[in-house]
Every structure is written in structure tokens, then in C-alpha cells.
Short mmCIF file of C-alpha atoms in Angstrom, two decimals:
data_model
loop_
_atom_site.label_atom_id
_atom_site.label_comp_id
_atom_site.label_asym_id
_atom_site.label_seq_id
_atom_site.Cartn_x
_atom_site.Cartn_y
_atom_site.Cartn_z
CA UNK A 1 -12.35 186.91 141.62
CA UNK A 2 -10.72 189.50 139.43
CA UNK A 3 -7.61 187.53 138.44
CA UNK A 4 -7.37 184.61 136.07
CA UNK A 5 -5.09 182.53 138.33
CA UNK A 6 -6.55 179.72 140.40
CA UNK A 7 -4.76 177.63 143.06
CA UNK A 8 -5.86 174.15 144.03
CA UNK A 9 -4.71 172.14 147.04
CA UNK A 10 -5.06 168.53 148.16
CA UNK A 11 -8.73 167.64 148.46
CA UNK A 12 -9.84 170.02 145.71
CA UNK A 13 -9.34 167.64 142.83
CA UNK A 14 -12.18 167.40 140.34
CA UNK A 15 -13.74 168.66 137.11
CA UNK A 16 -14.21 172.44 136.86
CA UNK A 17 -15.87 174.92 134.49
CA UNK A 18 -14.82 178.57 134.62
CA UNK A 19 -17.23 181.47 134.18
CA UNK A 20 -15.97 184.77 132.76
CA UNK A 21 -18.12 187.89 133.33
CA UNK A 22 -17.43 191.24 131.63
CA UNK A 23 -18.35 194.77 132.73
CA UNK A 24 -21.85 194.47 131.23
CA UNK A 25 -22.49 191.27 133.16
CA UNK A 26 -22.22 189.24 130.00
CA UNK A 27 -20.64 185.89 130.68
CA UNK A 28 -19.16 182.87 129.05
CA UNK A 29 -18.62 179.37 130.39
CA UNK A 30 -15.39 177.60 129.60
CA UNK A 31 -14.92 174.02 128.62
CA UNK A 32 -14.56 171.49 131.43
CA UNK A 33 -11.10 171.14 132.97
CA UNK A 34 -9.97 168.21 135.10
CA UNK A 35 -7.79 169.18 138.09
CA UNK A 36 -5.71 166.39 139.63
CA UNK A 37 -3.20 166.57 142.46
CA UNK A 38 -0.13 164.39 142.00
CA UNK A 39 1.03 162.59 145.15
CA UNK A 40 4.13 164.07 146.74
CA UNK A 41 7.28 162.22 147.69
CA UNK A 42 6.91 159.80 150.58
CA UNK A 43 9.65 159.59 153.20
CA UNK A 44 10.59 159.01 156.82
CA UNK A 45 13.33 160.66 158.87
CA UNK A 46 15.84 159.48 161.45
CA UNK A 47 17.90 161.44 163.99
CA UNK A 48 21.06 160.49 165.90
CA UNK A 49 22.00 162.74 168.82
CA UNK A 50 25.51 163.87 169.70
CA UNK A 51 27.21 161.09 171.70
CA UNK A 52 29.36 163.35 173.89
CA UNK A 53 29.17 167.05 174.66
CA UNK A 54 31.00 168.93 171.92
CA UNK A 55 31.66 165.82 169.81
CA UNK A 56 29.66 167.17 166.83
CA UNK A 57 28.78 163.66 165.66
CA UNK A 58 25.00 163.93 165.40
CA UNK A 59 23.22 163.07 162.14
CA UNK A 60 19.91 163.45 160.31
CA UNK A 61 18.70 161.33 157.39
CA UNK A 62 15.75 161.41 155.01
CA UNK A 63 14.73 157.91 153.96
CA UNK A 64 12.69 158.05 150.74
CA UNK A 65 10.13 155.25 150.52
CA UNK A 66 8.47 156.44 147.28
CA UNK A 67 9.72 159.32 145.15
CA UNK A 68 6.55 159.26 142.97
CA UNK A 69 8.67 160.28 140.01
CA UNK A 70 10.28 163.35 141.62
CA UNK A 71 13.95 164.21 141.84
CA UNK A 72 14.94 165.45 145.29
CA UNK A 73 17.44 167.88 146.73
CA UNK A 74 18.03 168.95 150.32
CA UNK A 75 19.22 172.16 151.99
CA UNK A 76 20.04 172.11 155.70
CA UNK A 77 20.07 175.31 157.76
CA UNK A 78 22.32 175.06 160.82
CA UNK A 79 21.73 176.73 164.20
CA UNK A 80 24.16 179.50 163.17
CA UNK A 81 22.10 180.03 159.92
CA UNK A 82 24.82 178.62 157.65
CA UNK A 83 23.60 176.10 155.07
CA UNK A 84 24.67 172.89 153.35
CA UNK A 85 23.07 171.12 150.39
CA UNK A 86 23.15 167.64 148.89
CA UNK A 87 21.01 165.12 147.01
CA UNK A 88 21.44 162.22 149.45
CA UNK A 89 19.35 163.56 152.32
CA UNK A 90 21.94 162.52 154.89
CA UNK A 91 23.80 165.07 157.01
CA UNK A 92 26.50 164.05 159.49
CA UNK A 93 28.92 165.67 161.97
CA UNK A 94 26.13 167.79 163.42
CA UNK A 95 26.53 169.60 166.77
CA UNK A 96 23.68 170.05 169.19
CA UNK A 97 21.02 172.60 168.23
CA UNK A 98 17.88 173.35 166.23
CA UNK A 99 17.88 172.75 162.46
CA UNK A 100 15.62 173.32 159.47
CA UNK A 101 15.73 171.09 156.39
CA UNK A 102 14.19 172.16 153.08
CA UNK A 103 13.27 169.19 150.88
CA UNK A 104 12.75 170.22 147.26
CA UNK A 105 10.88 167.82 144.97
CA UNK A 106 11.16 168.56 141.26
CA UNK A 107 9.36 167.12 138.25
CA UNK A 108 10.04 168.85 134.97
CA UNK A 109 9.68 172.59 135.50
CA UNK A 110 7.53 172.21 138.61
CA UNK A 111 9.01 172.07 142.12
CA UNK A 112 7.64 172.09 145.65
CA UNK A 113 9.35 172.53 149.03
CA UNK A 114 8.74 170.72 152.29
CA UNK A 115 10.21 171.96 155.58
CA UNK A 116 11.35 169.58 158.28
CA UNK A 117 12.54 171.01 161.62
CA UNK A 118 14.47 168.91 164.11
CA UNK A 119 16.77 169.14 167.11
CA UNK A 120 20.08 167.37 167.69
CA UNK A 121 20.37 166.67 171.42
CA UNK A 122 22.96 165.04 173.64
CA UNK A 123 24.71 165.46 176.98
CA UNK A 124 24.28 168.95 178.40
CA UNK A 125 27.79 169.19 179.84
CA UNK A 126 31.16 167.63 179.17
CA UNK A 127 33.72 166.19 181.54
CA UNK A 128 36.43 168.56 182.78
CA UNK A 129 39.34 167.96 185.15
CA UNK A 130 42.77 169.20 186.19
CA UNK A 131 45.98 167.18 186.36
CA UNK A 132 47.93 168.23 189.47
CA UNK A 133 51.47 167.28 190.49
CA UNK A 134 50.98 166.28 194.14
CA UNK A 135 54.51 164.97 194.81
CA UNK A 136 57.70 166.25 193.22
CA UNK A 137 60.14 163.97 191.49
CA UNK A 138 63.48 163.99 193.33
CA UNK A 139 66.48 161.70 193.78
CA UNK A 140 64.72 160.27 196.84
CA UNK A 141 61.18 159.82 195.47
CA UNK A 142 59.19 159.43 192.28
CA UNK A 143 56.57 161.94 191.21
CA UNK A 144 52.80 161.62 191.73
CA UNK A 145 50.10 163.17 189.54
CA UNK A 146 46.42 163.23 190.43
CA UNK A 147 43.20 164.15 188.60
CA UNK A 148 41.35 166.81 190.58
CA UNK A 149 38.25 169.02 190.17
CA UNK A 150 36.50 166.39 188.03
CA UNK A 151 33.03 167.62 187.00
CA UNK A 152 30.46 167.24 184.23
CA UNK A 153 29.50 164.27 182.13
CA UNK A 154 27.91 161.25 183.78
CA UNK A 155 29.58 159.79 186.91
CA UNK A 156 31.22 157.48 187.73
CA UNK A 157 34.63 158.30 186.28
CA UNK A 158 37.67 156.29 185.24
CA UNK A 159 41.20 157.56 184.72
CA UNK A 160 44.14 156.76 182.46
CA UNK A 161 47.68 158.08 182.20
CA UNK A 162 48.19 156.58 178.72
CA UNK A 163 44.68 156.93 177.22
CA UNK A 164 44.36 153.14 176.93
CA UNK A 165 44.30 151.52 180.37
CA UNK A 166 41.67 152.94 182.73
CA UNK A 167 41.10 152.45 186.46
CA UNK A 168 38.96 153.93 189.22
CA UNK A 169 41.93 155.63 190.88
CA UNK A 170 42.67 159.26 189.92
CA UNK A 171 46.23 159.00 191.29
CA UNK A 172 49.30 157.92 189.30
CA UNK A 173 52.53 157.02 191.10
CA UNK A 174 56.10 156.11 190.21
CA UNK A 175 56.49 158.86 187.62
CA UNK A 176 59.83 160.17 186.45
CA UNK A 177 60.64 163.10 184.16
CA UNK A 178 58.32 163.67 181.21
CA UNK A 179 55.10 165.35 180.14
CA UNK A 180 51.85 163.72 181.25
CA UNK A 181 48.13 164.12 180.67
CA UNK A 182 45.27 162.30 182.38
CA UNK A 183 42.33 161.04 180.34
CA UNK A 184 39.05 161.02 182.27
CA UNK A 185 36.24 158.76 181.02
CA UNK A 186 32.65 159.02 182.28
CA UNK A 187 29.97 156.33 182.54
CA UNK A 188 28.80 156.90 178.94
CA UNK A 189 32.30 156.51 177.50
CA UNK A 190 32.86 160.22 176.89
CA UNK A 191 36.44 161.35 177.55
CA UNK A 192 38.36 164.46 178.47
CA UNK A 193 42.12 164.97 178.30
CA UNK A 194 43.60 167.35 180.85
CA UNK A 195 46.17 170.00 180.14
CA UNK A 196 49.68 168.53 180.31
CA UNK A 197 51.82 168.46 183.44
CA UNK A 198 55.59 168.39 182.99
CA UNK A 199 57.93 166.73 185.47
CA UNK A 200 61.37 168.19 184.97
CA UNK A 201 64.42 166.03 184.46
CA UNK A 202 66.64 165.66 187.51
CA UNK A 203 70.02 167.40 187.58
CA UNK A 204 71.95 165.51 190.27
CA UNK A 205 75.50 166.49 191.28
CA UNK A 206 77.97 164.85 188.92
CA UNK A 207 81.32 165.93 190.37
CA UNK A 208 82.84 167.50 193.52
CA UNK A 209 86.19 169.29 193.63
CA UNK A 210 87.75 169.18 197.11
CA UNK A 211 90.47 171.52 198.28
CA UNK A 212 91.89 172.17 201.73
CA UNK A 213 94.49 174.46 203.27
CA UNK A 214 97.38 173.08 205.26
CA UNK A 215 96.70 172.83 208.99
CA UNK A 216 98.09 175.79 210.91
CA UNK A 217 99.53 175.75 214.39
CA UNK A 218 98.49 175.80 217.12
CA UNK A 219 94.95 174.66 216.27
CA UNK A 220 95.80 172.49 213.30
CA UNK A 221 92.55 173.53 211.66
CA UNK A 222 92.24 173.39 207.90
CA UNK A 223 89.81 175.29 205.64
CA UNK A 224 87.98 172.98 203.21
CA UNK A 225 86.32 174.21 200.00
CA UNK A 226 83.90 172.18 197.89
CA UNK A 227 83.04 172.99 194.26
CA UNK A 228 80.04 171.01 192.96
CA UNK A 229 79.16 170.37 189.32
CA UNK A 230 75.42 169.95 188.67
CA UNK A 231 72.71 169.62 191.27
CA UNK A 232 69.75 171.81 192.09
CA UNK A 233 70.15 174.57 194.69
CA UNK A 234 70.09 174.74 197.62
CA UNK A 235 72.86 172.19 198.18
CA UNK A 236 73.52 170.58 201.56
CA UNK A 237 77.05 169.41 202.40
CA UNK A 238 78.35 166.81 204.82
CA UNK A 239 81.99 165.96 205.50
CA UNK A 240 82.95 162.74 207.23
CA UNK A 241 86.31 162.42 208.95
CA UNK A 242 87.79 160.16 211.58
CA UNK A 243 86.87 162.76 214.17
CA UNK A 244 83.18 162.67 213.23
CA UNK A 245 80.80 164.61 210.99
CA UNK A 246 80.50 168.35 210.46
#
């Protein structure tokens, strides 16, 4: 070759002599040189997938079993090409996707890189649902909210109105005014919280002003006027008198 740089890889260790030839084909043989290849760092890896869709709780770890005298640093390239670096070899809070990890081993002024590629997996879809008010809250009845359009995740599903106590029924009765969400939990323990549903506070009538005109001959009819405070339109009126109801 025409350059004076030589590269040796694993398996090419040994004792070498170098021959230098000039333009007149005169040559010289160098002294013997021993080429040895130092062992690289030894390690294993471990992967933890995302537990629930969108949870971003996956992890990847490099477990060094023998550093062989090297200091190590790690640079992780995320699926969106952003990077993060550390010297521990452990990366957490990882979303699903394909990653590339550069392991740099350094000894003195010499460094080498190793590339590890891996994929964080997990559920392919998350649970979704809607909370629907199926019965209004009135003075005569309590409200009812139900989880509907439940999809994704891993059936079967459980439901909770307080995020603590779950049951198989998607329907919640005996509700008064307030803001409610339903938490849906699938068979793997992954949860989804619906958008809130608000049951408005009741505004029952609190007072009625009653006025009547004097009866006029010959009919002896009287005009009665009611003025109600509170209540939700449309109001229905009933008057009870000895002669019956109107």
C-alpha cells in the first residue's frame, strides 16, 4: 500500500515486520512489532416495554459485567432523533418506538463506539370511552351517568366513579349535582379517565306570592295571580280549593 497507516482488527493479532520500498525498488525491513487487541467491554442489556399505551414508562439498561479497564458513556437516540446522554447506561420513561444507543468505551486517549438498536413495545391501542348523562337530575329523580363507546385496550373492562372502587357495571345511579368522570380499567390494569360530565345544581321554587281580585257579581269569579321565586321554566301550576282543582 502507498500509505504508512495500518489497521488491525480482532483476529489479526501477532508479530509483524514492515517492508518499505522506494521508487528504485530498494527496500528496508523494519524491526518486529507486536500487535495485540485489547478485549472490549463486556455487557448485557435489558428492555422493559411500555405498560399501557401512551404511558411512556419503558426502559433500557446496559449491565456491565466486565469493563476491562474502560470508562463508559452512553448516548441514546430517540425515535424523534433527539438524544440523551449519561454514564449509568440506564434510560427510563421511554415511549414506544425504535431507538439507537451508542456505547463509548474510553481508555486514555483511545475510544471506540458500539451501537445497540432496540425497540420499546407495548399495547397498540389505549382505552377510550365517553361519560354520558342518561337521566337528568330533578326534584323527582337522581341523575344517572353511564360509560359508553368503550374501545381499545384489553377487554374486559371495569368502571369507577371515584377512581378507587371498580365494578363491572358502566352505570352509576343516585347522583346529585356535581362534576363527574368515569375511570375505565382494562384487563391489564391500564386506565382511562373520561371527559367530565356536570350535573347542574337544582333551583327549586323557594317562594310563591298569591294575589286575587275580589269576586264580582253575578259570577263571583276571582282572578288569581301567582308570582314564583326560583324554579326552572317551564313552571306548572295547580290551585286546590274546596270546589276542586283547576
